[in-house]
PDB file of C-alpha atoms and ligand atoms in Angstrom:
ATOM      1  CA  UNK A  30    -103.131  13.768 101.903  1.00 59.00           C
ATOM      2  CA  UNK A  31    -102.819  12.351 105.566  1.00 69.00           C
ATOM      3  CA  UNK A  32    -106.763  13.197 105.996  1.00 89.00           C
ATOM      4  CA  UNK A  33    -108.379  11.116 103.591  1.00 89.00           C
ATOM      5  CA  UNK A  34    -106.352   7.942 104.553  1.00 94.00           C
ATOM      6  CA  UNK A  35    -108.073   8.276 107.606  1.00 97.00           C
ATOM      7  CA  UNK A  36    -111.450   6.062 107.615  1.00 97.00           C
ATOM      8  CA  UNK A  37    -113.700   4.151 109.852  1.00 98.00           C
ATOM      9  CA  UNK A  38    -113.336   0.237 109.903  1.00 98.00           C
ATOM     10  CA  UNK A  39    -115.918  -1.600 110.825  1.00 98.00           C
ATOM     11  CA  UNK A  40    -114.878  -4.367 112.801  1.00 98.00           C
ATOM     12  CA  UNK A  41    -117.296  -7.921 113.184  1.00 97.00           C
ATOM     13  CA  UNK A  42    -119.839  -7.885 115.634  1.00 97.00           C
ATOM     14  CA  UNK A  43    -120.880 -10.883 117.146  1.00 98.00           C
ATOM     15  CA  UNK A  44    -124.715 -10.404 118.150  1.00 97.00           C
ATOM     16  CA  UNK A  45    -125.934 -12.296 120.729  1.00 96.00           C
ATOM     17  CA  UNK A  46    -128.825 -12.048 123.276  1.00 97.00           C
ATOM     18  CA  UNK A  47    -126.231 -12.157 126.089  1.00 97.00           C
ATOM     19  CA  UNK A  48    -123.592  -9.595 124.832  1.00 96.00           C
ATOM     20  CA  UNK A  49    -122.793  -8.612 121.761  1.00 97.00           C
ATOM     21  CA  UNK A  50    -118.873  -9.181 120.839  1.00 98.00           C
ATOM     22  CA  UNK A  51    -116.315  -7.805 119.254  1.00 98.00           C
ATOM     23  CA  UNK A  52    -112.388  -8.045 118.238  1.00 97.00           C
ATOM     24  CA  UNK A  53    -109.507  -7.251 116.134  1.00 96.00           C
ATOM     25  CA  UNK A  54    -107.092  -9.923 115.561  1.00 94.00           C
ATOM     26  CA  UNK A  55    -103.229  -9.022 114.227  1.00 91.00           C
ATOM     27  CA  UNK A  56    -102.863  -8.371 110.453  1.00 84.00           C
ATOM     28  CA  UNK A  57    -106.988  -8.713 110.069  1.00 90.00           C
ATOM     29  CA  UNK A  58    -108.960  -5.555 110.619  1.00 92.00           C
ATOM     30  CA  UNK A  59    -106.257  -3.065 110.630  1.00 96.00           C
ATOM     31  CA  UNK A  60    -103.856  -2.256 108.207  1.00 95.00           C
ATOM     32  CA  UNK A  61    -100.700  -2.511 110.357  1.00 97.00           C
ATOM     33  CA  UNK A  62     -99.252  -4.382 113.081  1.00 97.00           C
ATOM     34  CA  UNK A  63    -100.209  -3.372 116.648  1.00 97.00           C
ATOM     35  CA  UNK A  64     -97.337  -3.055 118.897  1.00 97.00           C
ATOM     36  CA  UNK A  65     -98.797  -1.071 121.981  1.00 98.00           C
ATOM     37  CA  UNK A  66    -102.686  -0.886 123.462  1.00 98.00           C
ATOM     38  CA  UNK A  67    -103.640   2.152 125.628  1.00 98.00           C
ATOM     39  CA  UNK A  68    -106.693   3.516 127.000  1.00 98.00           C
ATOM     40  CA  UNK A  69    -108.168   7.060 127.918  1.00 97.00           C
ATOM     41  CA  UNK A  70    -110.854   6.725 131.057  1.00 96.00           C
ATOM     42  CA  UNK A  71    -112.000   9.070 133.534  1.00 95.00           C
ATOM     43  CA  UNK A  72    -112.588  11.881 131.549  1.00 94.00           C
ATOM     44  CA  UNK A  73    -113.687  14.833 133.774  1.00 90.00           C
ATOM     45  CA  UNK A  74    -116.446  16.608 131.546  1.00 79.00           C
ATOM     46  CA  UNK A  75    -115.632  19.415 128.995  1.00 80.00           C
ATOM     47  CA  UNK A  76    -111.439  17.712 129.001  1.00 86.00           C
ATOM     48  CA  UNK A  77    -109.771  17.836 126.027  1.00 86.00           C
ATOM     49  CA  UNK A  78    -106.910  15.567 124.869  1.00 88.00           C
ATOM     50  CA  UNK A  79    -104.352  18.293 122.978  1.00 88.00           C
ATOM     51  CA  UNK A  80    -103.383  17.600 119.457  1.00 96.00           C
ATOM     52  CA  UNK A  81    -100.333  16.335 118.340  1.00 98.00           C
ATOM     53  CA  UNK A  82     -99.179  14.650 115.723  1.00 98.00           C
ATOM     54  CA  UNK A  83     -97.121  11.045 115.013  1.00 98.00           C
ATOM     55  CA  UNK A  84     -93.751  10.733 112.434  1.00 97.00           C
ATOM     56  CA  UNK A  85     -94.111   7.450 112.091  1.00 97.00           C
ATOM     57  CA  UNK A  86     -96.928   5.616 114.443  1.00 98.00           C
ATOM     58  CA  UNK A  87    -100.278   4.474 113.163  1.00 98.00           C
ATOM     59  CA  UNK A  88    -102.976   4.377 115.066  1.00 98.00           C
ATOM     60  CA  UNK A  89    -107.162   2.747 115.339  1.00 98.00           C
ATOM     61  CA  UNK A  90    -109.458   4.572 117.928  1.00 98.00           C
ATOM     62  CA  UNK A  91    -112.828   2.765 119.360  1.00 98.00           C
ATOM     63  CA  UNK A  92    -114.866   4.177 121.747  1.00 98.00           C
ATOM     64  CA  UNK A  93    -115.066   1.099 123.545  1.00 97.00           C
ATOM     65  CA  UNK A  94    -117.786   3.291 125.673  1.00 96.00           C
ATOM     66  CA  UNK A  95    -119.365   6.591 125.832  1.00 95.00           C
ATOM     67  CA  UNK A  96    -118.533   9.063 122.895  1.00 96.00           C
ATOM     68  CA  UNK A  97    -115.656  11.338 122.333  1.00 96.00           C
ATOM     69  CA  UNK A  98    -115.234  13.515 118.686  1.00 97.00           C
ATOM     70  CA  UNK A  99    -111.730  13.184 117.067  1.00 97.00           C
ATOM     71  CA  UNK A 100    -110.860  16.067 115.199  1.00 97.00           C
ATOM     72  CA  UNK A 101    -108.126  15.540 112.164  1.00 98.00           C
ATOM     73  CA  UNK A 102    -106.543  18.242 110.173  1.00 97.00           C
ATOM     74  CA  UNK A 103    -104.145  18.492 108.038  1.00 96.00           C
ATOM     75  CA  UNK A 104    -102.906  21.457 108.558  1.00 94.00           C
ATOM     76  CA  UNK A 105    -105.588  23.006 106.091  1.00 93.00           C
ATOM     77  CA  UNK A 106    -108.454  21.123 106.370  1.00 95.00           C
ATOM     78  CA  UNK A 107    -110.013  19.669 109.195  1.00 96.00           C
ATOM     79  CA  UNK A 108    -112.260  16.745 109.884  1.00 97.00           C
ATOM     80  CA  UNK A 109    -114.600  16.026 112.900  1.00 98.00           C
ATOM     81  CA  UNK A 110    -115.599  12.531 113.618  1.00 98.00           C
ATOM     82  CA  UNK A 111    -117.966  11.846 116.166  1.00 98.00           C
ATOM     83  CA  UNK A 112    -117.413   7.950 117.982  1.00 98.00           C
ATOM     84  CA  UNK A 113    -119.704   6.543 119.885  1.00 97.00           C
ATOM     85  CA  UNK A 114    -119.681   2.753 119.121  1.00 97.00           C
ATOM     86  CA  UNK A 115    -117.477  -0.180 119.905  1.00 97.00           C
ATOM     87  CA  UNK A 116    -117.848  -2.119 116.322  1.00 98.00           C
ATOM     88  CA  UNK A 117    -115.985   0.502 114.341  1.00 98.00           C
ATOM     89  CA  UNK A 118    -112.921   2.159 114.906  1.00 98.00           C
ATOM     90  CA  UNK A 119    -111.170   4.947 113.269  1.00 98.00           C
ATOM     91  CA  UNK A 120    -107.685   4.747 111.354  1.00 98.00           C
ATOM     92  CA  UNK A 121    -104.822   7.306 111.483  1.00 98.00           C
ATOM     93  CA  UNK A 122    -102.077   7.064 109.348  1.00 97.00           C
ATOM     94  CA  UNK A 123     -98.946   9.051 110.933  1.00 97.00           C
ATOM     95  CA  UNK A 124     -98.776  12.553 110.004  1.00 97.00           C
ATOM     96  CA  UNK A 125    -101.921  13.680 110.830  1.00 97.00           C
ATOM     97  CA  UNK A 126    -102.902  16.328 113.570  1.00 97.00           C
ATOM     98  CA  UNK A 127    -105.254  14.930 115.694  1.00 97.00           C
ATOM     99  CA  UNK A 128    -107.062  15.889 118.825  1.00 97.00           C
ATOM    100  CA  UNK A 129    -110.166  14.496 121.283  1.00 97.00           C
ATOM    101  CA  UNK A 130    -112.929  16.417 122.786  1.00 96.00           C
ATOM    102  CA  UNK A 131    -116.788  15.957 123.496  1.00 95.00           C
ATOM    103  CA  UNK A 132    -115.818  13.004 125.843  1.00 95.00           C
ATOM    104  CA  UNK A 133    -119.199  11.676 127.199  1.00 95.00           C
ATOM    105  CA  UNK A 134    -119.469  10.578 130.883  1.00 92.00           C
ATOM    106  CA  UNK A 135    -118.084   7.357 131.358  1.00 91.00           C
ATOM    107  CA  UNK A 136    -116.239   7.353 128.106  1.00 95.00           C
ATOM    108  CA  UNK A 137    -113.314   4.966 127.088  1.00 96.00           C
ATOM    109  CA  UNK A 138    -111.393   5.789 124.159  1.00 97.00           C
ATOM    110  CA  UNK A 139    -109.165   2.574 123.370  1.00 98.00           C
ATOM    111  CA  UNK A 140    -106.100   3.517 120.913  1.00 98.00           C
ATOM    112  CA  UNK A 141    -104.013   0.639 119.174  1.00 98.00           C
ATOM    113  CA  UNK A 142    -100.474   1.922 117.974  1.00 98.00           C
ATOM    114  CA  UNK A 143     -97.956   0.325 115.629  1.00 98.00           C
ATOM    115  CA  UNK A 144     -95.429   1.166 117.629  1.00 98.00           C
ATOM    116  CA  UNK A 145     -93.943   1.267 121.104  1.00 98.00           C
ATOM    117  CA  UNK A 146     -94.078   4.773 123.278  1.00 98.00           C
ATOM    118  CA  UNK A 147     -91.752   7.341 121.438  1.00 97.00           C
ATOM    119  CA  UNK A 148     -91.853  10.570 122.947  1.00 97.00           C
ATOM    120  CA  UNK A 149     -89.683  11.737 119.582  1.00 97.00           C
ATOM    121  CA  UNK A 150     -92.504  10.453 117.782  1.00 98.00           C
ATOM    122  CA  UNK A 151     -94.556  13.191 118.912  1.00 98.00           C
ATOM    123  CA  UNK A 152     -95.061  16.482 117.269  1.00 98.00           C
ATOM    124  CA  UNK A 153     -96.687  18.894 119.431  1.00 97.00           C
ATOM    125  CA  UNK A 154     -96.481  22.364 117.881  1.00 97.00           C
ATOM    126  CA  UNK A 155     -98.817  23.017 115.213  1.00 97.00           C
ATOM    127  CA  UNK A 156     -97.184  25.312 113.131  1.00 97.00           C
ATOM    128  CA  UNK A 157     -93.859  22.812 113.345  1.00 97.00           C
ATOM    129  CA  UNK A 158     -96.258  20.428 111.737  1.00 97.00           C
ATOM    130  CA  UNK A 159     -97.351  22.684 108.811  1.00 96.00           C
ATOM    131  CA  UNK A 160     -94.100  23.291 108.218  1.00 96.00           C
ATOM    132  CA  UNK A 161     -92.837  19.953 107.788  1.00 95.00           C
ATOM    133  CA  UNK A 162     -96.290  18.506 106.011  1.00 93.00           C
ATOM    134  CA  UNK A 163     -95.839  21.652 103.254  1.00 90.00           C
ATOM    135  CA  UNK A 164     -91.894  20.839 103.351  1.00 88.00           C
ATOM    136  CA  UNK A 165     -93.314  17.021 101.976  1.00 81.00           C
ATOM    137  CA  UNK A 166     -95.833  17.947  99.668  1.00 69.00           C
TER     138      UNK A 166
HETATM  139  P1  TYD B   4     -99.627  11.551 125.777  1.00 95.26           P
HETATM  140  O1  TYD B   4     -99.611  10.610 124.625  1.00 95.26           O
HETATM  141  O2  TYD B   4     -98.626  12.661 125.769  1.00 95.26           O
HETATM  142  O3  TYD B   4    -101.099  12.118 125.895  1.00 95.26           O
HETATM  143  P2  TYD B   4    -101.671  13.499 125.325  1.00 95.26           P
HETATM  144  O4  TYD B   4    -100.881  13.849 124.099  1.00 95.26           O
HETATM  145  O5  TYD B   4    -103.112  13.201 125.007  1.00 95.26           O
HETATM  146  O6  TYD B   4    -101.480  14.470 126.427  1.00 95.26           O
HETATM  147  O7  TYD B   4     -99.475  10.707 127.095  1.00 95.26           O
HETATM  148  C1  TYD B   4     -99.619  11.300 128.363  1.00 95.26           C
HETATM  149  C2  TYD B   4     -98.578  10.713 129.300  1.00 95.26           C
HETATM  150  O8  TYD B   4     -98.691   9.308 129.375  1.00 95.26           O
HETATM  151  C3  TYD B   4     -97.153  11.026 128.884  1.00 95.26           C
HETATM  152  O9  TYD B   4     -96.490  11.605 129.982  1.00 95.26           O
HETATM  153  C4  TYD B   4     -96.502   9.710 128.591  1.00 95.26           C
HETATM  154  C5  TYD B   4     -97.431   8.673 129.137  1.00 95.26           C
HETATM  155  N1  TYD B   4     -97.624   7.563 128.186  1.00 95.26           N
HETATM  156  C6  TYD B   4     -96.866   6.427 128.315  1.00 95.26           C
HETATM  157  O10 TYD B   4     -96.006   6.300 129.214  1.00 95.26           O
HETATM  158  N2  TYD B   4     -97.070   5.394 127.449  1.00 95.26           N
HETATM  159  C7  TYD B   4     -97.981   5.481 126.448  1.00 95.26           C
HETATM  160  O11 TYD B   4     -98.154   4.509 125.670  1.00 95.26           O
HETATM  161  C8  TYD B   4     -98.751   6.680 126.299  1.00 95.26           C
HETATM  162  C9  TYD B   4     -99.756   6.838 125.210  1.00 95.26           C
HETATM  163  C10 TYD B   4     -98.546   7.686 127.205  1.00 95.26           C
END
């Protein structure tokens, strides 16, 4: 199922006394081909980012800085993950409901996607979803 595909990577980290580093590089940390970089900032306190789920996108989630929680399900079991460092990064294979909340002050939440912006890649009703994961198996 969708939810244990989903892991953490742990990407390198460069430590140095003037700034630690960090990077992903194409076809190296993450297991598909990033097409499309976006960013959440801002966050007013106690926001929440809806869930939704992708047909077809992949996606890896840092919190580049602050914290945020992403909460998985699918559809019948659900999985919080709390992310508050920049050297790891969590993967989501399409097909899994997923949501952000707990954003921290000053929080960035940095998403890579494998693909471009679909809005028919979206699905935003949850018992659609259900439907369709149960409909798969
Ligand atoms: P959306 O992914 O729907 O965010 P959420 O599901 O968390 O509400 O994106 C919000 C808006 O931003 C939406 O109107 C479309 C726009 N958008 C783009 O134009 N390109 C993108 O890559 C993304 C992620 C969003």
């Amino acid at each position: 199922m969708a939810l244990d595909k989903a892991h953490i990577i742990d990407l390198p980290k460069v430590t140095d006394p003037r700034g630690n580093l960090s990077f992903i590089q194409n076809n190296d940390q993450i297991p598909f081909d990033i097409k499309r970089v976006y960013w959440i900032y801002d966050v007013p306190g106690g926001m929440f980012r809806d869930g939704h789920a992708f047909r077809q996108q992949h996606e890896f989630i840092v919190a580049l800085s602050g914290s945020f929680d992403v909460v998985l399900s699918d559809g019948n079991q659900e999985r919080r993950i709390h992310m508050a460092r920049s050297y790891y990064g969590l993967y989501v294979p399409p097909m899994t409901w997923r949501s952000i909340d707990n954003f921290s002050t000053n929080s960035v939440a940095l998403v890579l996607s494998s693909t471009l912006y679909a809005p028919n890649d979206y699905i935003r009703d949850f018992e659609l979803y259900k439907t369709i994961v149960n409909k798969n198996g």
